[in-house]
Short mmCIF file of C-alpha atoms and ligand atoms in Angstrom, two decimals:
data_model
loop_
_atom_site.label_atom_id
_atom_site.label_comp_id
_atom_site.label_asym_id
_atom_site.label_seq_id
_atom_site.Cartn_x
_atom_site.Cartn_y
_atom_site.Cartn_z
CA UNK S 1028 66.08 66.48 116.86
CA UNK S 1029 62.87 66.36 118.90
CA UNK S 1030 62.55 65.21 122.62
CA UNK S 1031 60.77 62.23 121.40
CA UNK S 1032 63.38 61.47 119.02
CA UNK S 1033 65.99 61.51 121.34
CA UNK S 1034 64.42 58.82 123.21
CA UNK S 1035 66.00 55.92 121.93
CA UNK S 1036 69.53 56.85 122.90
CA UNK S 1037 70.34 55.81 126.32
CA UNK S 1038 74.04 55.59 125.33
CA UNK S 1039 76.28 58.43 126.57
CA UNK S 1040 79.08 57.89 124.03
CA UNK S 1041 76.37 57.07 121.08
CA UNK S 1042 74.54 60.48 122.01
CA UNK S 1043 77.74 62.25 121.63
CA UNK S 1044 78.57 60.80 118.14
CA UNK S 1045 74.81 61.36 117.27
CA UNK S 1046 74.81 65.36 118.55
CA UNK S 1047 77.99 65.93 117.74
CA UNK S 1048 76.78 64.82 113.83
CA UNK S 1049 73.84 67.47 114.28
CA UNK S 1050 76.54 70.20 115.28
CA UNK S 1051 75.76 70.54 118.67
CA UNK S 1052 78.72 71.44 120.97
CA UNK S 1053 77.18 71.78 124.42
CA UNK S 1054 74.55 70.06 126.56
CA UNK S 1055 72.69 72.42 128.75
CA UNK S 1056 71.59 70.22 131.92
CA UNK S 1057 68.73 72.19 133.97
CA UNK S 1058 66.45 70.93 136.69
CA UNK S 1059 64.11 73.12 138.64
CA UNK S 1060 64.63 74.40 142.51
CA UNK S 1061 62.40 74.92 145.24
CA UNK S 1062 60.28 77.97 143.82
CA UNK S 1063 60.15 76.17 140.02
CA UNK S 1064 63.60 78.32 138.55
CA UNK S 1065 65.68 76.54 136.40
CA UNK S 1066 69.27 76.01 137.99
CA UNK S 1067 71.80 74.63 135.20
CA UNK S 1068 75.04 73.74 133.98
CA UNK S 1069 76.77 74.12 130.40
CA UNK S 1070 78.41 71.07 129.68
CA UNK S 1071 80.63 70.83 127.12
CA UNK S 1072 79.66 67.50 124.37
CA UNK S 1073 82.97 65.99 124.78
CA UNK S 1074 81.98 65.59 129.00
CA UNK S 1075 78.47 64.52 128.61
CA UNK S 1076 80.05 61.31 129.11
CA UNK S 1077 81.15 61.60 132.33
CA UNK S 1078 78.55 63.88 133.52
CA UNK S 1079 76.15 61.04 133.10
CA UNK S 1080 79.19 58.46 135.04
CA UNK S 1081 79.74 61.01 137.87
CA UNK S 1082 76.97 63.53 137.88
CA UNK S 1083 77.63 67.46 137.88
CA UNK S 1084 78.18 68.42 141.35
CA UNK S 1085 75.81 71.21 143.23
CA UNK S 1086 75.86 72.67 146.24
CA UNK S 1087 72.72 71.75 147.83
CA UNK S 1088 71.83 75.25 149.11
CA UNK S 1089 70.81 75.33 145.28
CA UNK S 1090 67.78 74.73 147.11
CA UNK S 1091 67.34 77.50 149.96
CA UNK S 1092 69.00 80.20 147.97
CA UNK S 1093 66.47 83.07 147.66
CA UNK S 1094 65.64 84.83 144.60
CA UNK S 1095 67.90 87.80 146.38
CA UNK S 1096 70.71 85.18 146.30
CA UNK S 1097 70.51 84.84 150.11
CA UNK S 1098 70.64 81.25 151.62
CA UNK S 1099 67.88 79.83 153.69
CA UNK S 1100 68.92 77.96 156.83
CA UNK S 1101 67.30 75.16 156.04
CA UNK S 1102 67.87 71.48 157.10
CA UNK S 1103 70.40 69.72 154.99
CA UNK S 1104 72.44 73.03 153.66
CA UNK S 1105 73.96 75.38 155.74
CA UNK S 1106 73.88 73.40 158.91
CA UNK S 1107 75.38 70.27 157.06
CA UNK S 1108 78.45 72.79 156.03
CA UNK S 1109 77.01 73.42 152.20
CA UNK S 1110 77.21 69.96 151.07
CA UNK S 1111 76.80 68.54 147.12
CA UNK S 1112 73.92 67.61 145.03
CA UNK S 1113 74.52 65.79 142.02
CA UNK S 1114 72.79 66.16 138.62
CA UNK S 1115 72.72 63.56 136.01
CA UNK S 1116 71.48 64.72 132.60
CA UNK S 1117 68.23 62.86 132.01
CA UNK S 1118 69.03 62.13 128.06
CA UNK S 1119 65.69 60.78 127.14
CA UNK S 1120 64.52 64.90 127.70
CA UNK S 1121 67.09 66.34 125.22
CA UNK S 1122 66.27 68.73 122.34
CA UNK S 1123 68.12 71.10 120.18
CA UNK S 1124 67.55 75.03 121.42
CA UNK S 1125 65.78 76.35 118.28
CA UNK S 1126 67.00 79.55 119.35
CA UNK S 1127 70.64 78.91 120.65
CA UNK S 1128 72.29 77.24 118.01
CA UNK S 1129 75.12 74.79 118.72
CA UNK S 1130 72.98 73.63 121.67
CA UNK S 1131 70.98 71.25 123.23
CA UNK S 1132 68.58 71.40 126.32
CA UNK S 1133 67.88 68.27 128.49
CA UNK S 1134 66.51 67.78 132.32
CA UNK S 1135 68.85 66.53 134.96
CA UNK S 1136 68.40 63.98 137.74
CA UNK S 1137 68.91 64.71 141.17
CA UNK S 1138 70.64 62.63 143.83
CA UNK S 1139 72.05 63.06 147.24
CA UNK S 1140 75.58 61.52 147.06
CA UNK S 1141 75.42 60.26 150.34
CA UNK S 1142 72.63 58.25 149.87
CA UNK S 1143 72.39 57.47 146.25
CA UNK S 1144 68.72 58.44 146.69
CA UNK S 1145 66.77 61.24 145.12
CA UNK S 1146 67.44 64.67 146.68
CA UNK S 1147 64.54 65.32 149.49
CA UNK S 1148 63.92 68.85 148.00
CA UNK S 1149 63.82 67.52 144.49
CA UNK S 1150 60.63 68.53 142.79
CA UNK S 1151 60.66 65.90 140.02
CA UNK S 1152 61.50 63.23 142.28
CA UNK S 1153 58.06 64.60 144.44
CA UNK S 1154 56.20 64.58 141.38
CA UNK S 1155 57.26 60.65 140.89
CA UNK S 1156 56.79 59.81 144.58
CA UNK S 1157 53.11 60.76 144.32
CA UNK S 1158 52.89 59.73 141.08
CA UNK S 1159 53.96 56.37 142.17
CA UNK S 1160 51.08 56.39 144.96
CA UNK S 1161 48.40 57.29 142.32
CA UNK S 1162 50.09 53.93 140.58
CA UNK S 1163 49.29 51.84 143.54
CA UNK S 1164 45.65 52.46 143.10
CA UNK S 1165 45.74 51.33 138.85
CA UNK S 1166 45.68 55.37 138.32
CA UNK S 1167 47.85 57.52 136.10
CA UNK S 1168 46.83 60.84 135.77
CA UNK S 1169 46.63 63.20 132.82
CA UNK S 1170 47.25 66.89 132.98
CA UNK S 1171 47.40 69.53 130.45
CA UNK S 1172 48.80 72.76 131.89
CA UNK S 1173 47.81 76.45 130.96
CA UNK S 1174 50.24 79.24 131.79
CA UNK S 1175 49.54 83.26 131.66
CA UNK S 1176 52.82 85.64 131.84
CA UNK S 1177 53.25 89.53 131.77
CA UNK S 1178 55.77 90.71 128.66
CA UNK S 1179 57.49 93.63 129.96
CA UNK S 1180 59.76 96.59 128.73
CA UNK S 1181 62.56 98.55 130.43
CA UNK S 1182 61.19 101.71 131.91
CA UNK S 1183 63.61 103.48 134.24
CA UNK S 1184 60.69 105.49 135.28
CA UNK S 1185 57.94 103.10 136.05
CA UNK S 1186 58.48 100.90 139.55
CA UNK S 1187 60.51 98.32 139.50
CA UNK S 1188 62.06 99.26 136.21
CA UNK S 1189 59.92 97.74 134.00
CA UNK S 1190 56.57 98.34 132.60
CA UNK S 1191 54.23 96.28 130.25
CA UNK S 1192 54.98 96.23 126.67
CA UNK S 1193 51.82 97.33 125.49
CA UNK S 1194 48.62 98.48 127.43
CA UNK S 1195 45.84 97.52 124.60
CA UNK S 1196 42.66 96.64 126.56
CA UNK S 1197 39.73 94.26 126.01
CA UNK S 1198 42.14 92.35 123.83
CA UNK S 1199 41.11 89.11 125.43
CA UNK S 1200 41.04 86.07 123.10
CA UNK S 1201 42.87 88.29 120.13
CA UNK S 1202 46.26 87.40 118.22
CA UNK S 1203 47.73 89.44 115.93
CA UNK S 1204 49.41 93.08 115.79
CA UNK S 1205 46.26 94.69 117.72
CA UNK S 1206 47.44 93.77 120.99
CA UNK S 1207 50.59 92.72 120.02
CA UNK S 1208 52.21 95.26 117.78
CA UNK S 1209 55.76 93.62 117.51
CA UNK S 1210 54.63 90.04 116.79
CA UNK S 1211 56.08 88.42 119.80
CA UNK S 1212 53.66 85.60 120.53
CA UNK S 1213 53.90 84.34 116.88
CA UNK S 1214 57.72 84.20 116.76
CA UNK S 1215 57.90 82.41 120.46
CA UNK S 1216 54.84 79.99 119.48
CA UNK S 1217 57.11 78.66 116.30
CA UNK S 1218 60.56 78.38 119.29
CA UNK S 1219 58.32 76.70 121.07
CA UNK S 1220 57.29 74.03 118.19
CA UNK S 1221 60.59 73.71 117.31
CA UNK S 1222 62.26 72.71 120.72
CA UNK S 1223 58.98 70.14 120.82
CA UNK S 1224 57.44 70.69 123.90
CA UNK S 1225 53.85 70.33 123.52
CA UNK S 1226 53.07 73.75 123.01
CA UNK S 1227 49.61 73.64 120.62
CA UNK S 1228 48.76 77.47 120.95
CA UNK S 1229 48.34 80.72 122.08
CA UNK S 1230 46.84 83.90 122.55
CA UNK S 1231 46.50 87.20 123.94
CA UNK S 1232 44.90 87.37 127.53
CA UNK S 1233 42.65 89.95 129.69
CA UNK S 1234 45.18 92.38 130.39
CA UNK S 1235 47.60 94.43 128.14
CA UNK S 1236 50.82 92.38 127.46
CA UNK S 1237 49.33 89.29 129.03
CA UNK S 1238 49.72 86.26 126.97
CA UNK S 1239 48.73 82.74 127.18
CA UNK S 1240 50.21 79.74 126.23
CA UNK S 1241 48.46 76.21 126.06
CA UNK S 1242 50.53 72.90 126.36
CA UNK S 1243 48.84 69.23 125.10
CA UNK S 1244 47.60 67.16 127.80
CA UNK S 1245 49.81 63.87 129.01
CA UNK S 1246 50.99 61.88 131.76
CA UNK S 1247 51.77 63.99 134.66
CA UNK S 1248 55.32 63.31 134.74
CA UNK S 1249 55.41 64.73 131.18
CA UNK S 1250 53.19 67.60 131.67
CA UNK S 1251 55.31 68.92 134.46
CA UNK S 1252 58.72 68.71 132.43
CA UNK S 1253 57.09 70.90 129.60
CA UNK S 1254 55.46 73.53 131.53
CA UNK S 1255 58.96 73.82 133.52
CA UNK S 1256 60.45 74.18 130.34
CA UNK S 1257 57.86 76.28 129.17
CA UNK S 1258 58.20 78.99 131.65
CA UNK S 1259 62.31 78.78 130.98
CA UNK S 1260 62.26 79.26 127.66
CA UNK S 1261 59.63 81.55 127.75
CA UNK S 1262 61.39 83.71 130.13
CA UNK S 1263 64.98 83.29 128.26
CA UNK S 1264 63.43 84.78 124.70
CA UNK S 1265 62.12 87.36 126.55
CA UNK S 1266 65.22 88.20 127.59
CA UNK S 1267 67.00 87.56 124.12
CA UNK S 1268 65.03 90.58 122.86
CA UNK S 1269 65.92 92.41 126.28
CA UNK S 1270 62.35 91.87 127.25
CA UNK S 1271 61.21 90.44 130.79
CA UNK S 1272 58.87 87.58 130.85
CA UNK S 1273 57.22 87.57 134.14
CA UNK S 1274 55.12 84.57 136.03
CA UNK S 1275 54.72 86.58 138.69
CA UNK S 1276 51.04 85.84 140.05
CA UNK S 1277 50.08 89.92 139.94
CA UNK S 1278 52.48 92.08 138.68
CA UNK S 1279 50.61 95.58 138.44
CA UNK S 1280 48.09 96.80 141.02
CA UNK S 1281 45.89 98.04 137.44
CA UNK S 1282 45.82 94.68 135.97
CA UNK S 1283 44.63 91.34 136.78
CA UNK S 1284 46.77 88.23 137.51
CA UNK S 1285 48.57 85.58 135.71
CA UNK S 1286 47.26 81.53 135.84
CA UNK S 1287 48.19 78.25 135.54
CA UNK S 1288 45.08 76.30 135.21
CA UNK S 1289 45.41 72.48 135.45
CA UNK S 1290 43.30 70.22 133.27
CA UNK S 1291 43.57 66.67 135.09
CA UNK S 1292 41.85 63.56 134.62
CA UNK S 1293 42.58 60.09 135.82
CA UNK S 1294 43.20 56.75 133.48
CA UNK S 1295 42.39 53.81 134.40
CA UNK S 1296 45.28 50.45 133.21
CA UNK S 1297 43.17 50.68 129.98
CA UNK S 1298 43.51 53.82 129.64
CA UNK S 1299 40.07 54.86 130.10
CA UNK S 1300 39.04 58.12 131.51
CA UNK S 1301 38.12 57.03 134.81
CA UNK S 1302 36.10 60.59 135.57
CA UNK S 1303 33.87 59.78 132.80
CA UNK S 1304 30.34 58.14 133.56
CA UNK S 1305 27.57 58.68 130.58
CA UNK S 1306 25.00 57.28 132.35
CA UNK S 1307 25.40 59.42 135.85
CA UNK S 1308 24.01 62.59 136.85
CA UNK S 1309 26.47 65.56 134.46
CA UNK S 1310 28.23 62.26 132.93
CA UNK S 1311 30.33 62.32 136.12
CA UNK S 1312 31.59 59.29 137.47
CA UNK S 1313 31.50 58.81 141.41
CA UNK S 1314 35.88 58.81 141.28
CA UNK S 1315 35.50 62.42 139.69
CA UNK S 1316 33.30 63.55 142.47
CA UNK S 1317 35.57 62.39 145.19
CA UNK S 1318 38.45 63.79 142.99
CA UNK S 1319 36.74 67.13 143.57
CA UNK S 1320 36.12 66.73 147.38
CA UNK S 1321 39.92 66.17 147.73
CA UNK S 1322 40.51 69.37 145.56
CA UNK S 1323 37.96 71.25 147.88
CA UNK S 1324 39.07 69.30 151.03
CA UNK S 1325 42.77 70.31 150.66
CA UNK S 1326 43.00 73.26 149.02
CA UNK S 1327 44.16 75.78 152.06
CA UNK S 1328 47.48 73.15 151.83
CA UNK S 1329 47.40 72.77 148.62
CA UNK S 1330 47.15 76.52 147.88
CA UNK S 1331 50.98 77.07 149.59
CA UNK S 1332 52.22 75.17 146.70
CA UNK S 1333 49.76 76.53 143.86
CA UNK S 1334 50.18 79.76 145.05
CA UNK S 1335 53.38 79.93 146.70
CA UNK S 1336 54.35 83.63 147.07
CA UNK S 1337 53.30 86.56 149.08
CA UNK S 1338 52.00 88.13 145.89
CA UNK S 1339 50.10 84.76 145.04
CA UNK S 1340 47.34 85.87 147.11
CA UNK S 1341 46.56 89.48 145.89
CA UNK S 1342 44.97 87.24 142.61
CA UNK S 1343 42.55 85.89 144.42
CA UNK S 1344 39.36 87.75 144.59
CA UNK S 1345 35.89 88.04 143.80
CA UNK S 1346 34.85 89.07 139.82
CA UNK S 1347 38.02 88.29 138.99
CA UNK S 1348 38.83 85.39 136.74
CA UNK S 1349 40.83 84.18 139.37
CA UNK S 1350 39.21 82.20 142.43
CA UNK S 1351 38.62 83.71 145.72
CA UNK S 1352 36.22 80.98 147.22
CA UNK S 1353 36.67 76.73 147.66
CA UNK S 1354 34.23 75.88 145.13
CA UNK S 1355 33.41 73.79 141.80
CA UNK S 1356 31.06 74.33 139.03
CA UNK S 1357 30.18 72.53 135.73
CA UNK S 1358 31.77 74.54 133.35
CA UNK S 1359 31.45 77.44 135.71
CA UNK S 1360 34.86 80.23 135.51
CA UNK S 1361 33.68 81.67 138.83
CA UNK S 1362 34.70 78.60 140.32
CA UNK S 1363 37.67 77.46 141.53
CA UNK S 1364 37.23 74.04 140.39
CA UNK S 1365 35.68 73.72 136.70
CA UNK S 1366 34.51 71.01 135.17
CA UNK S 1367 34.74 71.32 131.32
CA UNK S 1368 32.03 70.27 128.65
CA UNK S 1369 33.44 67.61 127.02
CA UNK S 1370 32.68 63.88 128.40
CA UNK S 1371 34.43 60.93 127.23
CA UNK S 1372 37.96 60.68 126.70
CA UNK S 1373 37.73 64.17 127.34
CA UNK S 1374 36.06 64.43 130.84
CA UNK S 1375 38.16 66.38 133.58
CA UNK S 1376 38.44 68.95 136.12
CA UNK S 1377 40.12 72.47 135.32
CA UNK S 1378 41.84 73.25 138.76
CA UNK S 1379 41.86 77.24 138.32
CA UNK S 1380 43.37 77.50 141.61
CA UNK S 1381 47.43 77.83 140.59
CA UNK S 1382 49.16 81.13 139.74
CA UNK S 1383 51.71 81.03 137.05
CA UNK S 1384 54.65 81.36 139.68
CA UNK S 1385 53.73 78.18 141.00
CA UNK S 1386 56.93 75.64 140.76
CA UNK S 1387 54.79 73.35 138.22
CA UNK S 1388 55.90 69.83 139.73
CA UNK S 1389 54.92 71.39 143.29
CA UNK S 1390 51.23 72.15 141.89
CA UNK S 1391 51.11 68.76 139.92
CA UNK S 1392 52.23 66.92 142.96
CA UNK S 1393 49.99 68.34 145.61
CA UNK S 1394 46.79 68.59 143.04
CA UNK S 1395 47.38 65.09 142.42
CA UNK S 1396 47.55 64.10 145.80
CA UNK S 1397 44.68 66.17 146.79
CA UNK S 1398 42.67 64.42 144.15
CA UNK S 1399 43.99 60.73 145.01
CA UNK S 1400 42.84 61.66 148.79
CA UNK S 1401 39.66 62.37 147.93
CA UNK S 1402 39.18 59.12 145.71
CA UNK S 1403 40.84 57.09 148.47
CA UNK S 1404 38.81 58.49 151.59
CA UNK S 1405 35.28 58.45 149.27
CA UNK S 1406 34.75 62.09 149.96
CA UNK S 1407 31.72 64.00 148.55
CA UNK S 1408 31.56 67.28 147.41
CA UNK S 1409 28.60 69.98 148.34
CA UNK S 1410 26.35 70.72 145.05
CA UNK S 1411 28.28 72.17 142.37
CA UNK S 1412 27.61 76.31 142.41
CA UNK S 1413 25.16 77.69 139.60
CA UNK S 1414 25.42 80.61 137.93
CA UNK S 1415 28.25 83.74 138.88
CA UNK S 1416 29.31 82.84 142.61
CA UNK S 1417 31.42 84.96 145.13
CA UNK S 1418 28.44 84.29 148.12
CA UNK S 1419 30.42 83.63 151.27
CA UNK S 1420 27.31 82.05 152.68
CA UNK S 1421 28.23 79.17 150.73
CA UNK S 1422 31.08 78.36 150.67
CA UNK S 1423 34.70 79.06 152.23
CA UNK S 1424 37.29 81.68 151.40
CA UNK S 1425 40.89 80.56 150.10
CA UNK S 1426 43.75 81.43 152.45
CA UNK S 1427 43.72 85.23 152.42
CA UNK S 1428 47.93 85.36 152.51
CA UNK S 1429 50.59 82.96 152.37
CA UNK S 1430 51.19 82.44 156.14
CA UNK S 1431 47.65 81.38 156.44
CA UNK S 1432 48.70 79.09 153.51
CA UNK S 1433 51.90 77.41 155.06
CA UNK S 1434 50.10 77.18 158.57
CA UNK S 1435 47.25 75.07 156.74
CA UNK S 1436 49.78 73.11 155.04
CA UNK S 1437 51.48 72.01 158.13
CA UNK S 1438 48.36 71.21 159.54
CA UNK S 1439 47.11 69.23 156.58
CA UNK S 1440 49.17 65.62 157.73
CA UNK S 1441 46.99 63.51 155.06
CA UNK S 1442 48.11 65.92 152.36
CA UNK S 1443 52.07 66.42 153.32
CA UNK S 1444 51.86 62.32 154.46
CA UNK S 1445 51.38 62.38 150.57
CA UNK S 1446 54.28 65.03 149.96
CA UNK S 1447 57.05 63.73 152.23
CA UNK S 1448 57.90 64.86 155.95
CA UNK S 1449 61.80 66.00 154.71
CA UNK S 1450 60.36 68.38 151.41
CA UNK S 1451 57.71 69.60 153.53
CA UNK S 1452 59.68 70.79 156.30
CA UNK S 1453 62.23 72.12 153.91
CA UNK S 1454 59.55 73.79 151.67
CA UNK S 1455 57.65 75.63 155.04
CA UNK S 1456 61.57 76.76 156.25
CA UNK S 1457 62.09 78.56 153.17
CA UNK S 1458 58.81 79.73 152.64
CA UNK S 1459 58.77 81.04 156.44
CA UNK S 1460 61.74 82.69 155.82
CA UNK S 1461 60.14 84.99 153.21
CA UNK S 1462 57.47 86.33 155.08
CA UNK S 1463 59.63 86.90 157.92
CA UNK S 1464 62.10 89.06 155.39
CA UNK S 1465 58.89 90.39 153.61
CA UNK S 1466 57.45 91.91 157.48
CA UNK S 1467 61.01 93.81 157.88
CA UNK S 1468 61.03 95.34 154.56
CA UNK S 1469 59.46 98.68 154.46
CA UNK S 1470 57.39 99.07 151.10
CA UNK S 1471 56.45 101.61 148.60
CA UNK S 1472 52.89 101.30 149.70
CA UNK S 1473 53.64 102.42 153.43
CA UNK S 1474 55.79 105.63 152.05
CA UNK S 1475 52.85 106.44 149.85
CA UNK S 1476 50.12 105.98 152.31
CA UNK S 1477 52.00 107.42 155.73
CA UNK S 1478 54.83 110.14 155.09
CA UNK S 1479 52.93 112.92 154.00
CA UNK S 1480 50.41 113.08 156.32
CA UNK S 1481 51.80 111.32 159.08
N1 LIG U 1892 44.00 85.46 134.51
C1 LIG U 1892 43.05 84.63 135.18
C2 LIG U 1892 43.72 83.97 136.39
O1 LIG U 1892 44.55 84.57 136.98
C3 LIG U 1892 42.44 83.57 134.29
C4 LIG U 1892 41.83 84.06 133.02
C5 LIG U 1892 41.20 82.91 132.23
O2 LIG U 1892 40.09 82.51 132.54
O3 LIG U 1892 41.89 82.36 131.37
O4 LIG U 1892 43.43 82.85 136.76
MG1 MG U 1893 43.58 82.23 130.47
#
């Protein structure tokens, strides 16, 4: 059973009969929170049923519950007295775990059950809203998503408890047992076939024990469900083997950060690439340069939600592969928005500007609307950058932490106009919350630096 396969079978009682035929036993029904974790229920087959009828009940805290398990007072949760969310399985996303046999995986639905209507902190239901306002304009656009990750090994001795699983350097762009002595990206690459995401390949990265994983490019929507499901799964078979699999955006102060690079382009009701213009200056058409004015335009806002932690921002930086500046290049990696070789059906923008702990619907959303704000208001960009960049003369500096982020998000109205007035409250409370806990917490960094000497 494949996802695409599945699609056919709308029927709750049919789907039963049908899984039940292919031996699977449970449904597991996930949807993503605020910060992009998967939140999810075992059902078991003979209830799928009435799970679809009724919907699995949630508290909605789901929501504003830290990854410390602490909740967030945030509109709508505690101050409503904890109410329910409801989740109905989304059956045309189901596919057989590869890996968990007996079971399949599928997204749910969100809802609020007093209003029928989508849950305001929903991220899928964000995703469609914008997608819906792209729609308006005869535009659907087309993302492929590219996600980095640390693989990690229990080490009671280094900090945190875990250190990387193998500290090879200059393995960039290698596969095999050089870099990766106990075969681990081979035997996730064929899960990953298997449960039919889109995965088309990988590879080692920069940095010891940093892998990267490419997914096909589709319609947002689509893109969005499999790199959600990408960074699940990825992180569950890590864990299988007793392994951590972490998104975090910089892990180790010796080693660069992770990505997730966005490949987007914009189709027209033809489905014709609307960025690409043979006959203009770099085969660009004039919709692809205002698509990268609203990238450049928004990107302080849109950075809160690409690079949504406190550790987001210590990626960022100059001769790194990572941005550090608001610029855009033709085929340039210094730059923060890339424009790729290829022309034709295969003319787009490479938005470098995400970190892999970005909640992917939340960075497909607020690229998307960035770009569709720059197309609507006609903006231009300044002369793409030449050669290796990093001069501050030029151009500006991303947000140098994430308060500077969420401040520039609240002040961005076209952008979170775009995003909704209920998630973006909801999405500044929470985030606020975490810097406020992060300024109380005394780190390892201030023992090192003060108690000795001070
Ligand atoms: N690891 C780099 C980043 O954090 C990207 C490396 C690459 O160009 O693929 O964005
Ligand atoms: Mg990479």
């Amino acid at each position: 059973m494949s996802a695409q396969h599945a699609q056919q079978a709308h029927q709750p009682h049919e789907v039963v009969e049908r899984l039940a035929a292919e031996g699977i036993d449970v449904v597991r029904v996930g949807y993503p929170d605020l910060i992009g974790t998967d939140r999810a229920r075992d059902v078991l087959l003979s209830h799928l049923p009435s799970a679809c009828a009724h919907g699995l009940a949630f508290c909605r805290a789901v929501y504003h519950t830290t990854p410390q398990g602490d909740v967030v007072p945030v509109t709508g949760g505690l101050d409503a007295g904890l109410p329910d969310i409801l989740v109905r399985p989304d059956l045309d996303t189901l596919a057989a775990l590869p890996w968990e046999p007996g079971v399949a995986w599928c997204l749910g639905d969100v809802s609020d059950p007093r209003t029928g209507a989508p849950a305001p902190e929903s991220p899928r239901d964000l995703l469609r809203a914008v997608l819906a306002r792209c729609g308006e304009h005869g535009l659907s656009p087309v993302v492929g998503p590219e996600l980095e990750y640390f693989l990690c090994e229990t080490d009671p001795a280094a900090p945190g408890g875990w250190r990387r699983y193998c500290e090879t350097s200059g393995a960039v762009y290698t596969t095999g047992l050089r870099a990766d002595p106990d075969n681990h990206l081979l035997r996730l690459l064929r899960l990953l076939r298997d449960l039919g995401i889109g995965v088309t390949n990988g590879n080692h990265e920069f940095e010891g024990a940093q892998f990267e994983i490419n997914l096909i490019h589709s319609g947002a929507a689509d893109a969005a469900d499999r790199a959600f499901r990408l960074k699940s799964a990825v992180k569950e078979l890590a864990r299988r083997e007793g392994r951590l699999a972490t998104f975090m955006a910089k892990p180790f102060n010796n080693a660069g950060g992770s990505g997730f690079h966005l490949h987007l382009s914009f189709q027209d009701a033809e489905g014709r690439d609307v960025f690409d213009a043979p006959s203009r200056p770099h085969g660009l058409s004039v919709t692809a340069l205002h698509a990268v004015a609203g990238l450049l335009a928004h990107a302080p806002a849109l950075s809160a939600l690409a690079n949504p932690t406190i550790n987001s921002y210590k990626r960022f930086g100059p001769h790194t592969l990572a941005p550090w500046l608001i610029d855009w290049g033709l085929d340039n990696r210094s730059a923060m928005v890339r424009v790729p070789p290829e022309r034709g059906a295969g003319a787009r923008l490479e938005l470098r500007l995400g970190d892999a702990s970005a909640n992917p619907y939340l960075l497909i959303a607020g690229a998307v609307g960035a770009a569709l704000l720059g197309i609507t208001a006609g903006e231009e960009p300044p002369t793409p950058l030449e050669g290796y960049g990093y001069d501050t003369t030029r151009s500006a500096l991303l947000p140098s932490g994430l308060t500077a982020a969420l401040d520039a998000l609240e002040a961005d109205t076209a952008l979170t106009a775009v995003l909704g007035k209920e998630f973006t409250t909801a999405f500044l409370t929470y985030k606020r919350n975490e810097i406020e806990r992060f300024q109380q917490h005394v780190t390892d960094w201030e023992f090192t630096e003060y108690a000795y000497h001070l």
